[in-house]
Every structure is written in C-alpha cells, then in structure tokens.
Short mmCIF file of C-alpha atoms and ligand atoms in Angstrom, two decimals:
data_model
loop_
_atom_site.label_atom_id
_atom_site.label_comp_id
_atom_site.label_asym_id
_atom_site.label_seq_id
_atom_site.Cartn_x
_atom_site.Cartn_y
_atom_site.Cartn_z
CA UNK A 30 6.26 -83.49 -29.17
CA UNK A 31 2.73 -84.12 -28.93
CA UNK A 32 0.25 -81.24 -29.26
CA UNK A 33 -3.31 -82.56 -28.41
CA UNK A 34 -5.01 -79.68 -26.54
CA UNK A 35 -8.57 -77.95 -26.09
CA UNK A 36 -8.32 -74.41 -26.46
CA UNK A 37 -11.06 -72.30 -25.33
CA UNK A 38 -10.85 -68.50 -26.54
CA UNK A 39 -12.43 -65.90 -24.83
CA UNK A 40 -15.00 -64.07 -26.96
CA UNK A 41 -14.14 -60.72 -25.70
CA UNK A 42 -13.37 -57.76 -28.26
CA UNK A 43 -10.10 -55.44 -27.15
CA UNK A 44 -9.52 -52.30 -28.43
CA UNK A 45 -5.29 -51.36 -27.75
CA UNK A 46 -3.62 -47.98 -28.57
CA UNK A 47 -3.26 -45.02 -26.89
CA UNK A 48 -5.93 -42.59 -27.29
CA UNK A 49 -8.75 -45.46 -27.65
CA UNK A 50 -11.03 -44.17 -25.03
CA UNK A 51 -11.49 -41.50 -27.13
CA UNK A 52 -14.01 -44.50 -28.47
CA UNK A 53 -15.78 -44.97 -25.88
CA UNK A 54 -19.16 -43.59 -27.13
CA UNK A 55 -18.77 -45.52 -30.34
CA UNK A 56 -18.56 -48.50 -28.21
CA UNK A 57 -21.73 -48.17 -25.94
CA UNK A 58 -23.62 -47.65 -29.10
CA UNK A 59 -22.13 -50.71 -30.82
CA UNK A 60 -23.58 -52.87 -27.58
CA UNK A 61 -26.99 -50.95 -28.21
CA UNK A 62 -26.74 -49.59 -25.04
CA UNK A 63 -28.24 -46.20 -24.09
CA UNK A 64 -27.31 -45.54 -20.79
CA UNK A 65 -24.19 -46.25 -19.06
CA UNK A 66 -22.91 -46.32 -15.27
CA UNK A 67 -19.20 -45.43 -14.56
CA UNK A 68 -17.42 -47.66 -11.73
CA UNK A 69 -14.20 -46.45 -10.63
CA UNK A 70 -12.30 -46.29 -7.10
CA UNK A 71 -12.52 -43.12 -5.15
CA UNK A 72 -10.00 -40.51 -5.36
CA UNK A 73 -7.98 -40.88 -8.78
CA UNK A 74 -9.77 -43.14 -10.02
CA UNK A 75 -12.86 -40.98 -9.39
CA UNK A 76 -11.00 -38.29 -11.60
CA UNK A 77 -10.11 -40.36 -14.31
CA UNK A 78 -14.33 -41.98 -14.57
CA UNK A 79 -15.02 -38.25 -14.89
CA UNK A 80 -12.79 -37.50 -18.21
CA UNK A 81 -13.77 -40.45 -19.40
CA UNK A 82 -17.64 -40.04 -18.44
CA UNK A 83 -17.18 -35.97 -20.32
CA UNK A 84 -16.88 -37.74 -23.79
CA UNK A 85 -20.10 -39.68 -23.12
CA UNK A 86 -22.53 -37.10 -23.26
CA UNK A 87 -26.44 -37.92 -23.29
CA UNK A 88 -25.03 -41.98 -22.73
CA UNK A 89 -23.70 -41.26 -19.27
CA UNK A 90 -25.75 -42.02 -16.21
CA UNK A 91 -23.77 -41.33 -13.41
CA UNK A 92 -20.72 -42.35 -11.67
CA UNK A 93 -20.14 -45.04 -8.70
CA UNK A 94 -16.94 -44.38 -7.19
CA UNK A 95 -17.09 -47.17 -4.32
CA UNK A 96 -15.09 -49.99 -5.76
CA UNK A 97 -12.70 -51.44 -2.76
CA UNK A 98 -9.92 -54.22 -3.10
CA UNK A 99 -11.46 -57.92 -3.08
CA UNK A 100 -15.00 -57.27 -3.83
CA UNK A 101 -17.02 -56.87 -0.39
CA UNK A 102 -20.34 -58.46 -1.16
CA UNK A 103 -21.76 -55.69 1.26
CA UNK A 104 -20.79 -53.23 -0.95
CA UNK A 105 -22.23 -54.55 -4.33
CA UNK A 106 -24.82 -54.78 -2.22
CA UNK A 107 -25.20 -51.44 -1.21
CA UNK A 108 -24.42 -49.77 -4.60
CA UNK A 109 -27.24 -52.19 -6.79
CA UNK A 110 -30.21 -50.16 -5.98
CA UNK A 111 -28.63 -47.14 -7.57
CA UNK A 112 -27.95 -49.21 -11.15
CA UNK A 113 -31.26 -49.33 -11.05
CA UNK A 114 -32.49 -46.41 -10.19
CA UNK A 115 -30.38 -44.89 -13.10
CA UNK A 116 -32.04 -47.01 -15.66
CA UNK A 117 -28.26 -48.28 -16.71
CA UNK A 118 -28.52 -50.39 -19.43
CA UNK A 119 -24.47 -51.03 -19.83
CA UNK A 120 -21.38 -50.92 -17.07
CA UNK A 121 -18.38 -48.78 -17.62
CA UNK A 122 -15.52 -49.89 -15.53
CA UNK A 123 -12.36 -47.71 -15.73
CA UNK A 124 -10.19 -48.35 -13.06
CA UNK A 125 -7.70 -51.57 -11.51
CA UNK A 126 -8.87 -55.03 -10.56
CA UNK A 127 -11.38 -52.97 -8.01
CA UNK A 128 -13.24 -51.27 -10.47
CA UNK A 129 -13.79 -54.40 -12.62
CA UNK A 130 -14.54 -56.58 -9.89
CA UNK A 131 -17.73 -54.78 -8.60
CA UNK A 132 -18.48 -54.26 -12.18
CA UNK A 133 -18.55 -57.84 -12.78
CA UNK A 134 -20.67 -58.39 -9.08
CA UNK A 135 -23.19 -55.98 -10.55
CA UNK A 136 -23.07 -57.38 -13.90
CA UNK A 137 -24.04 -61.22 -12.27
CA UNK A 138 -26.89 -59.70 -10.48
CA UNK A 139 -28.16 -57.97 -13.61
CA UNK A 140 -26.91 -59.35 -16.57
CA UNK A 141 -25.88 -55.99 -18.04
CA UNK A 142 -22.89 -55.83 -20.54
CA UNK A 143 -19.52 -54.24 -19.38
CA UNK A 144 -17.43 -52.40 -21.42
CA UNK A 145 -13.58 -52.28 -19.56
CA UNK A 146 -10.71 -49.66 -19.38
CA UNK A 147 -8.07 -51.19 -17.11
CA UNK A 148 -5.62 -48.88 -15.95
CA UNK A 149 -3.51 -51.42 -14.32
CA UNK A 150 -1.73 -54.71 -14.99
CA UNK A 151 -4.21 -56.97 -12.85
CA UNK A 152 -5.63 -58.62 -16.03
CA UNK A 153 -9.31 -59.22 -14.13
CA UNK A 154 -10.70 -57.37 -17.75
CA UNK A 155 -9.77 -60.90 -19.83
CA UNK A 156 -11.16 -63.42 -17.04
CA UNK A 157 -14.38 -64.78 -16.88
CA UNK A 158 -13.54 -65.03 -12.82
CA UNK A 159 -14.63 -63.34 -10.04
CA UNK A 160 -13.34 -63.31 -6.47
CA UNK A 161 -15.87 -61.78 -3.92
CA UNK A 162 -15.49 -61.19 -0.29
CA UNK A 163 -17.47 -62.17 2.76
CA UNK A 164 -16.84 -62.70 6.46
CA UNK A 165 -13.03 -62.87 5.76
CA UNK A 166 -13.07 -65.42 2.78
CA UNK A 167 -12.85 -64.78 -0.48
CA UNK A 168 -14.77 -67.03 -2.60
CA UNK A 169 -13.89 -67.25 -6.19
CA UNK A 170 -15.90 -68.22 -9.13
CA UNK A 171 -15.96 -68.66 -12.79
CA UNK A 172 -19.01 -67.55 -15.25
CA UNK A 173 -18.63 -66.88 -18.73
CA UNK A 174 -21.48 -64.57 -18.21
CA UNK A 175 -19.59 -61.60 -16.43
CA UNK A 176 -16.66 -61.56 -19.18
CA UNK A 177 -16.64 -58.09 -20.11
CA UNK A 178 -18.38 -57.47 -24.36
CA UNK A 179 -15.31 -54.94 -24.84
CA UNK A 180 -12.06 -54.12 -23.27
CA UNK A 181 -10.08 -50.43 -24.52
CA UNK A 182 -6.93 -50.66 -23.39
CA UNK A 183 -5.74 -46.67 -23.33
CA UNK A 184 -1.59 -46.37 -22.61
CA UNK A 185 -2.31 -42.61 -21.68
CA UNK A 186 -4.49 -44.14 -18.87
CA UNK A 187 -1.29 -45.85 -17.32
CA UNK A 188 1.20 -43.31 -17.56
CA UNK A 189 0.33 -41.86 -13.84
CA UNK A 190 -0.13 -45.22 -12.54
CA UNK A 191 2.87 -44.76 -9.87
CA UNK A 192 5.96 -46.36 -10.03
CA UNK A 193 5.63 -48.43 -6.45
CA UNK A 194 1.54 -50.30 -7.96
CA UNK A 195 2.97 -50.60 -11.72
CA UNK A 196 5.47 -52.99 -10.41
CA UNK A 197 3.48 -55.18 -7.86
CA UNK A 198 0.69 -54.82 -10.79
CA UNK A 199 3.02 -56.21 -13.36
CA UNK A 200 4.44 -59.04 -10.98
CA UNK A 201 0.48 -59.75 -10.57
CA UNK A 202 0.24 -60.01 -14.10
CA UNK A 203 3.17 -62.02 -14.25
CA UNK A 204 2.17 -64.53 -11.95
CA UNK A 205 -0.57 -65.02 -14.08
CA UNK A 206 1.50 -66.09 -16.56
CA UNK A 207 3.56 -68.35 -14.20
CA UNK A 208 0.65 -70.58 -13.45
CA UNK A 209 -0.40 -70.72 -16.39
CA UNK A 210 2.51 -72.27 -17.66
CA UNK A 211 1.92 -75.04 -15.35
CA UNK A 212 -1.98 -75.19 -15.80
CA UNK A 213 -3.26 -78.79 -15.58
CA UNK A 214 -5.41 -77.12 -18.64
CA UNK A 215 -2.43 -75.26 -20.32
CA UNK A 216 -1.66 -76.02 -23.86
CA UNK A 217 0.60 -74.63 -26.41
CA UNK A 218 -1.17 -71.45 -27.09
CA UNK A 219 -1.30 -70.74 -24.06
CA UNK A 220 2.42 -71.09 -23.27
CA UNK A 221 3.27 -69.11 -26.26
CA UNK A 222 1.28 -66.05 -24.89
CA UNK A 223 2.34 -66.67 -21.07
CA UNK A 224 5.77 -66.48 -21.98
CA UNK A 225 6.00 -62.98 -23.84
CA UNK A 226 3.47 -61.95 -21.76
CA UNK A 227 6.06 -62.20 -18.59
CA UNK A 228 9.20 -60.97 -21.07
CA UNK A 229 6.91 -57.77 -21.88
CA UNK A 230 6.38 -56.85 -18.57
CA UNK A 231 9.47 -57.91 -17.34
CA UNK A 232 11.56 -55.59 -19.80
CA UNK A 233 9.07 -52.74 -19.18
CA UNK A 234 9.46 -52.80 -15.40
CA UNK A 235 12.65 -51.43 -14.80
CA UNK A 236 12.32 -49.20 -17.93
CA UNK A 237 9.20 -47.96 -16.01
CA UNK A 238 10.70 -47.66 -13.00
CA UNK A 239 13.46 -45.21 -14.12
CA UNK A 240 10.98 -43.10 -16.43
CA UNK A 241 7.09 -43.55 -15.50
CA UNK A 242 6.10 -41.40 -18.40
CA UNK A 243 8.16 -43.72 -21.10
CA UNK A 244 4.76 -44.88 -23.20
CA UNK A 245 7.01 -47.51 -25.33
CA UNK A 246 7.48 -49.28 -22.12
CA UNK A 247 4.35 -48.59 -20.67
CA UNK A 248 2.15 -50.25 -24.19
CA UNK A 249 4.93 -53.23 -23.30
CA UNK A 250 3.70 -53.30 -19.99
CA UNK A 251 -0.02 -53.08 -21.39
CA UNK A 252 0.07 -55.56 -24.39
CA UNK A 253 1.81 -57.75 -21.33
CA UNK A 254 -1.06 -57.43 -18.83
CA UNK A 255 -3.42 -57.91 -21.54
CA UNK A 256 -1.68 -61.50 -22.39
CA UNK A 257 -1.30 -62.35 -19.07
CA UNK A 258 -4.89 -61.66 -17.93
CA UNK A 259 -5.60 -63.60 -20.65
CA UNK A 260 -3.95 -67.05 -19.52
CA UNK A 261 -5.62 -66.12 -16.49
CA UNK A 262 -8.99 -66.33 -18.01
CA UNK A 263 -8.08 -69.14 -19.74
CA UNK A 264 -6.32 -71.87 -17.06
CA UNK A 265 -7.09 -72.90 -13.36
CA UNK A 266 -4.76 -71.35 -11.39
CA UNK A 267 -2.68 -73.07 -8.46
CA UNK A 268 -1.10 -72.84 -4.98
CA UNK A 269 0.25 -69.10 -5.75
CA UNK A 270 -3.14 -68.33 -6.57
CA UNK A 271 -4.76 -70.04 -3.89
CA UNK A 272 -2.39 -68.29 -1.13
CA UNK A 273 -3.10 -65.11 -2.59
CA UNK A 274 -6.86 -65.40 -2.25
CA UNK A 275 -6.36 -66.80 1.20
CA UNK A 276 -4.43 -63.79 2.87
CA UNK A 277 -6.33 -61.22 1.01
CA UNK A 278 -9.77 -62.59 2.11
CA UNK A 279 -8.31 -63.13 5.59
CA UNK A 280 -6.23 -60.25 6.40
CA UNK A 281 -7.58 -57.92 3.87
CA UNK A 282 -3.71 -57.64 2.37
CA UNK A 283 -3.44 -55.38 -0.38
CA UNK A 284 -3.81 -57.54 -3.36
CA UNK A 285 -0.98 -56.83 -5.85
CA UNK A 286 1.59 -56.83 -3.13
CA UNK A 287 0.53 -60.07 -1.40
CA UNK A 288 1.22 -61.31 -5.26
CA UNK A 289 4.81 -60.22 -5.13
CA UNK A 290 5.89 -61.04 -2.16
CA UNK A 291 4.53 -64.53 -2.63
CA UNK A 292 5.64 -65.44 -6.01
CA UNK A 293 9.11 -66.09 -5.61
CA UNK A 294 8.32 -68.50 -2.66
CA UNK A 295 5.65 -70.12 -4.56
CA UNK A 296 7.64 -70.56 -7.61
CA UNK A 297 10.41 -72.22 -5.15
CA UNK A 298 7.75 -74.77 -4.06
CA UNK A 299 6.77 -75.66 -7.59
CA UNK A 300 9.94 -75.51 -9.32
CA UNK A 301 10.93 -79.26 -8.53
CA UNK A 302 7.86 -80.47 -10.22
CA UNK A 303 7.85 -77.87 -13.40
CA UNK A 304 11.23 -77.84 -14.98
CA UNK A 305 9.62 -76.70 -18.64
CA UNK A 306 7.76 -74.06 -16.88
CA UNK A 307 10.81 -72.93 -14.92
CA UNK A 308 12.89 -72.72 -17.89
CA UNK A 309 10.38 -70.71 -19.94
CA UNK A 310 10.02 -67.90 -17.67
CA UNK A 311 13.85 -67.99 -16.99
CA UNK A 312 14.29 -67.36 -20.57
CA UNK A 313 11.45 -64.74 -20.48
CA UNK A 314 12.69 -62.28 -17.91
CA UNK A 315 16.46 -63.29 -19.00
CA UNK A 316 17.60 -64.56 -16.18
CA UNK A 317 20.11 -68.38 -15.14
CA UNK A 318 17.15 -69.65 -13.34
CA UNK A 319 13.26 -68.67 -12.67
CA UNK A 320 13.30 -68.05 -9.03
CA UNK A 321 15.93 -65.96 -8.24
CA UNK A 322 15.39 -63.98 -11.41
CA UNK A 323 11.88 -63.54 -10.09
CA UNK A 324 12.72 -62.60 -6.54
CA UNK A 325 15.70 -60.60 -8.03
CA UNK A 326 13.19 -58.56 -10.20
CA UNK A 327 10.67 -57.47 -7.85
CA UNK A 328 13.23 -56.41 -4.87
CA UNK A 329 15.39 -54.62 -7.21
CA UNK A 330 12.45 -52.53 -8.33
CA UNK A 331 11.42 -51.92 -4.74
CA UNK A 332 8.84 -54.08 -4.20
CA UNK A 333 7.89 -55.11 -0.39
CA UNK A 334 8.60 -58.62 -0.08
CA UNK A 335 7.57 -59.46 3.58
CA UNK A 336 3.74 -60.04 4.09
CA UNK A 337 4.06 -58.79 7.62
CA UNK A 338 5.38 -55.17 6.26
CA UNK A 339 1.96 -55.65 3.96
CA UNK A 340 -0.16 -55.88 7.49
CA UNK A 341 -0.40 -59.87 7.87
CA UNK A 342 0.25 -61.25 11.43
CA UNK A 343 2.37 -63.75 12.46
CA UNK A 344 -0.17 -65.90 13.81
CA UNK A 345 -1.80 -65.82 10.29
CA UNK A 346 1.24 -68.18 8.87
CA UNK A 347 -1.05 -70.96 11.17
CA UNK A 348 -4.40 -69.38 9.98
CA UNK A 349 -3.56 -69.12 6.33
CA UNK A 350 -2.21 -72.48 6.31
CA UNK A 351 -5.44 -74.54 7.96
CA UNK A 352 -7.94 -71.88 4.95
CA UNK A 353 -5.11 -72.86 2.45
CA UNK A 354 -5.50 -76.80 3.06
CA UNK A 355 -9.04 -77.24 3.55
CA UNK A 356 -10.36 -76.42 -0.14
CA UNK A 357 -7.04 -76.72 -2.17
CA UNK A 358 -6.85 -76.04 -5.67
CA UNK A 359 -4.67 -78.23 -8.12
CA UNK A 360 -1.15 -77.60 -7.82
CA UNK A 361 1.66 -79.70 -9.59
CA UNK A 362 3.31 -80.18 -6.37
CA UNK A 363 1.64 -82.11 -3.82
CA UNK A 364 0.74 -79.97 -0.61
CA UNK A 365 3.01 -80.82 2.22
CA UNK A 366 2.08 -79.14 5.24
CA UNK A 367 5.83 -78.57 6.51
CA UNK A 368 6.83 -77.34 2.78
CA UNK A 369 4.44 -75.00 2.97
CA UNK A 370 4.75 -73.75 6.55
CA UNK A 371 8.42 -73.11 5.41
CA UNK A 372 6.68 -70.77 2.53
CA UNK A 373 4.18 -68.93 4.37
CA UNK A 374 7.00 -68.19 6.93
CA UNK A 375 10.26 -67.35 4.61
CA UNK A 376 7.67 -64.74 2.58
CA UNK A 377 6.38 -63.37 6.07
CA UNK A 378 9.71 -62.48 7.21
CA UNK A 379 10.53 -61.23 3.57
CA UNK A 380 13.30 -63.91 2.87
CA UNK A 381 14.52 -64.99 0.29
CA UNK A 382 13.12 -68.08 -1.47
CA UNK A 383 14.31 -71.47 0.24
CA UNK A 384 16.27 -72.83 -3.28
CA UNK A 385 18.33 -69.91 -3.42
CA UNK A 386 20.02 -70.67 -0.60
CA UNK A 387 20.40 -74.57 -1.38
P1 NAD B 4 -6.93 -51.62 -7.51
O1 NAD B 4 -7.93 -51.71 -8.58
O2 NAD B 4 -7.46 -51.52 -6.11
O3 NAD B 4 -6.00 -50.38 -7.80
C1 NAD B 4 -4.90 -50.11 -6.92
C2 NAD B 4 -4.80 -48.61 -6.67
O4 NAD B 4 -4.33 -47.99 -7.83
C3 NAD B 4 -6.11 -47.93 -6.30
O5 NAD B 4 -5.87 -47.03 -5.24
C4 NAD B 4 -6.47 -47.18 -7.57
O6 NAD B 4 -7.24 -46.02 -7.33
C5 NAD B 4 -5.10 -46.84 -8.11
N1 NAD B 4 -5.03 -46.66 -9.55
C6 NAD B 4 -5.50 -47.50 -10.48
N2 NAD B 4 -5.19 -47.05 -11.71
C7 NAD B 4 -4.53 -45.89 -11.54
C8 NAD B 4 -3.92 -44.98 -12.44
N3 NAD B 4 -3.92 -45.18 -13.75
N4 NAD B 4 -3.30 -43.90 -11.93
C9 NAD B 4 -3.24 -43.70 -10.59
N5 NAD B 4 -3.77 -44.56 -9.69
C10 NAD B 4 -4.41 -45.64 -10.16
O7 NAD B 4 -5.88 -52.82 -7.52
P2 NAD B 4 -5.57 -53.98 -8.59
O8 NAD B 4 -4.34 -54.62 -8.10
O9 NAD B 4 -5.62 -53.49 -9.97
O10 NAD B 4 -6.79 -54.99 -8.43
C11 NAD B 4 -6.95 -55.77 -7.27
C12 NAD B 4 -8.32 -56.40 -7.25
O11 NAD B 4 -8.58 -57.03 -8.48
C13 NAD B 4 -8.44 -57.46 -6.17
O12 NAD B 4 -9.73 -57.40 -5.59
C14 NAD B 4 -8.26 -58.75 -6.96
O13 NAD B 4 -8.87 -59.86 -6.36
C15 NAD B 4 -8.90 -58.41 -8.27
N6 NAD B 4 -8.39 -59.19 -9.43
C16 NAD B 4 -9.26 -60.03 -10.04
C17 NAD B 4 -8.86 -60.77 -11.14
C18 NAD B 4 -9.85 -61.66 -11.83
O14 NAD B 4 -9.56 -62.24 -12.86
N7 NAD B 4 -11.05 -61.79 -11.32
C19 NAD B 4 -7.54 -60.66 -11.62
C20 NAD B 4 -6.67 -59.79 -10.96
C21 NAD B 4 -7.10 -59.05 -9.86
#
C-alpha cells in the first residue's frame, strides 16, 4: 500500500468535556480579547447565549440572537453595524451550524477571532468553509481566515438538543465523513478519523434516541461530530455535498434534513465507483453493506426521508438538477444527467435508494 499524502491540519485549539464552558472567560482572555459578542439563534438558543454570556461578566458585550439556517447575506448585513457599535473585539458563537455561520460572515468582514460552542453535530466549528446565501444560491467558500482560534465542546450543552435534530445532525455529521472517505484530497489520516467518526455517531444515535439525557452517548455523539467536522474542514466535498447546497439555497430546505434524506441516494450513486469507501463505513455503522445500512439507520430513528415532506417541490427535481450541473464539484462518479434525475426523484418521493432494490 502506498501512503504518499499531504496532510494539512487545522490550527484550531478544542477544548472537550462536559462542563468546559465553565472556561469560557479564561478563553477570551487567552485571545487578549476584552470584549465579546454572543451569536446564537432565537428562542433556545437565545437562552442558552444568556447562561453562557452570565459567566462572562465585565467581557460580555451583548447578545445577537438573529442567526437563520444558510447564512442570508442580508442578515450579516443587517447585524454588522451593531459589532461595531459594541466595540467587540472577539465573537462568541454558541449555537448549531446557524450560529457559527454568521459568526464566521462577521468574522470575514472584520477579522475578529471566534471562539465556538457547538451544540449540535453540524461540524461548521472545524471548517475553514463558509456557505452564504443570496437570491436563492448558496455560494460556498473556503478561507483559512474565518476558522474559529478555539472550539469548547460542552456535552451538557447537547443533552436538550431533541431527539428528531440530534439524528439528522449526526447523519450531517456523518456525511461528512462519507465524502471524505472518497475526497480526491483524502489521505490516510483522514480515513482513520472519518471512519470512527461515523461508528461514534452511529452507535450513539439509537442510544440517543431511546434516552436523550444518556451523556456517554451523547460525548460519543460529540467526539463524533467533532471528527467529522473535521474531515470536513479538511477535504473537498462531492455530489452529496453539492445537492445539499443546491436545495437549501434554492428552496430554503432545512439543512440537516435535506442531508439525510439525501445521503442514502447519494451514497447509491457513488458506491460503484468507491468500493474502499463503501466498505469502511459498512464496517463503521456495522452493517452487510453501506447503503442500506445508511438508509436503514436514519429511517429507523425517524428521520424524514422525502425532500418533498421537507418543503421541496416537485418541479425543483428539474430546477435542482440544471443549479446542480452548471458549477459541479468533483465527484468520483461522473455526472450523468439520467442517474441523477433518478436520485433527485427516488429521495423526493422518500424511496428507498435505487441499489437496494437491484
Ligand atoms: P441550526 O444551527 O439552525 O440549529 C437547528 C435548530 O436546533 C435551531 O432551531 C436551534 O435553535 C436548535 N438548537 C441548536 N442547539 C440546540 C440545543 N442544544 N438544544 C435545543 N435546541 C438547539 O442547524 P444546524 O444543522 O446545526 O446548522 C445548519 C447550518 O450550518 C446551515 O446553514 C449549514 O449550511 C451550516 N453548516 C456549515 C458547515 C460549514 O462547514 N461551513 C458545516 C455544517 C453546517
């Protein structure tokens, strides 16, 4: 076996226990930083920003609570001004993929340093990537400026994440790690840490699902986002990606259920052309055979696996499709257009995956 490879770590420091944002002041001094600005989602993750924001004391500078799915330019946009009126000199993001994406929008337009509590399985805290929104299309880029300085991962800050977003976060997080396997830029680090970081969340799942408060499975679940965001940060992603970014951008789908509904299909399409992939994540979730085991995992837990139940229209398979071929990303399987009509359709209507039934 040959093992040439470039590996390219992420200089980001991570803080993982339960109980670590009880650091969180330590850690804005340790940047230097004097003033910080919470970013959170409204509602609960509002709440949360304010426990957190209680231990900063004289640090603290307020509290944004606008973060939205996919990143609306218009919003960053909106909430800038008020960074600066604050006199922030660091960003706090505590919150999902929402939080930390307008965290990392602000931190491009103002080079401040971010400091990260994710409090679900998205990953977006270990990537160097950000995917912003804009008359329906999501445009994603890559700057190793807006990697966050620090990332505390807290378990206590998962244990109310419900039981329906843990598992389409954790099938996010696994699809991470799926792509990653196959990475034109993968190497074999990275396969190492893709493949326990989908048997970590794939054993925590169901043990989540039956008791939401178990922390074992939930630091499994945690330590397995953590390694699948980052082989996120570290690969290009492909078609699963790609279609992902696509639907959300056009049809405003929620994010980490467009993920699972799509990965079994896309792991179908790719499976002919990634048999040491395929067989890694079949051994990681403990299953005969990648897809099924996949498709088996999320339904079993509940997940919604038809895009239209997610809010897609049917006329979007056509839409999707025509976005989808026109700025391609690398995939190991070519992109036929019929293949991939097939796809967009089977994982409208919530079927399953064309290979089970061949
Ligand atoms: P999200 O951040 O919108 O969170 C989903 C919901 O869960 C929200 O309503 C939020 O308030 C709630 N929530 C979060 N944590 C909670 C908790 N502990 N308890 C109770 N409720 C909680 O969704 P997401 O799936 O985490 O992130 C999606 C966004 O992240 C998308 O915009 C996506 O593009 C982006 N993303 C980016 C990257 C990247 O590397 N750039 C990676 C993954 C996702």
């Amino acid at each position: 076996m040959r093992n040439d490879f470039i590996y390219q770590a992420a200089p980001a420091r991570v803080l993982f226990g339960s109980g670590t944002r009880h650091q969180i002041a330590q850690e804005v001094e340790r940047l230097g930083a004097k003033r910080a600005m919470m970013l959170s989602s409204p509602g609960r993750g509002e709440q949360v920003a304010r426990d957190v924001a209680a231990q900063l004391g004289r640090l603290g500078a307020g509290i944004c609570a606008e973060a939205v799915m996919h990143t609306p330019v218009e919003v960053t946009e909106r909430v800038l001004p008020a960074i600066h009126e604050a006199g922030a000199d660091i960003l706090i993001a505590i919150g999902g993929g929402s939080a930390i994406g307008l965290s990392k929008a602000l931190s491009l337009r103002t080079g401040l340093p971010q400091i990260v509590l994710p409090t679900t399985y998205a990953g977006s805290e270990m990537t160097p990537v950000l995917g912003e929104t804009a008359q329906n299309r999501k445009v994603t880029q890559r700057n190793s400026k807006i990697l966050p300085q620090t990332v505390i991962y807290d378990v206590e800050l998962t244990l109310a994440l419900p039981v329906a977003i843990s598992v389409t976060s954790g099938m996010n997080a696994i699809a991470h790690a799926v792509e990653a396997l196959y990475a034109q830029d993968g190497n074999p680090v990275i396969s190492l840490l893709a493949q326990e970081g989908i048997a970590k969340m794939a054993h925590a799942l169901p043990k989540i699902s039956a008791s939401p408060q178990d922390s074992d499975a939930r630091s499994d679940a945690l330590y397995g986002a953590f390694l699948c965001g980052s082989v996120l940060g570290a690969t290009t992603m492909a078609l699963h990606h790609k279609l992902a970014h696509v639907l959300g951008g056009l049809f405003d789908l929620p994010h980490a259920q467009t993920h699972t509904a799509l990965l079994p299909h896309s792991i179908a399409y790719n499976a002919p052309a990634t048999p040491v992939a395929m067989e890694a994540i079949a051994q990681a979730i403990g299953a005969p055979e990648a897809t099924s085991g996949i498709y088996d995992l999320a339904s079993s837990l509940g997940a919604p696996m038809a895009l239209r139940d997610l809010g897609m229209p049917e006329e979007g398979i056509e839409a999707a499709l025509r976005q989808t071929l026109a700025n391609p990303y690398q995939n190991p399987r070519s992109l036929e257009v019929e293949a991939l009509r097939a796809l967009l359709t089977r994982a409208w209507q919530g079927l399953a995956p064309l290979t089970l039934l061949s």
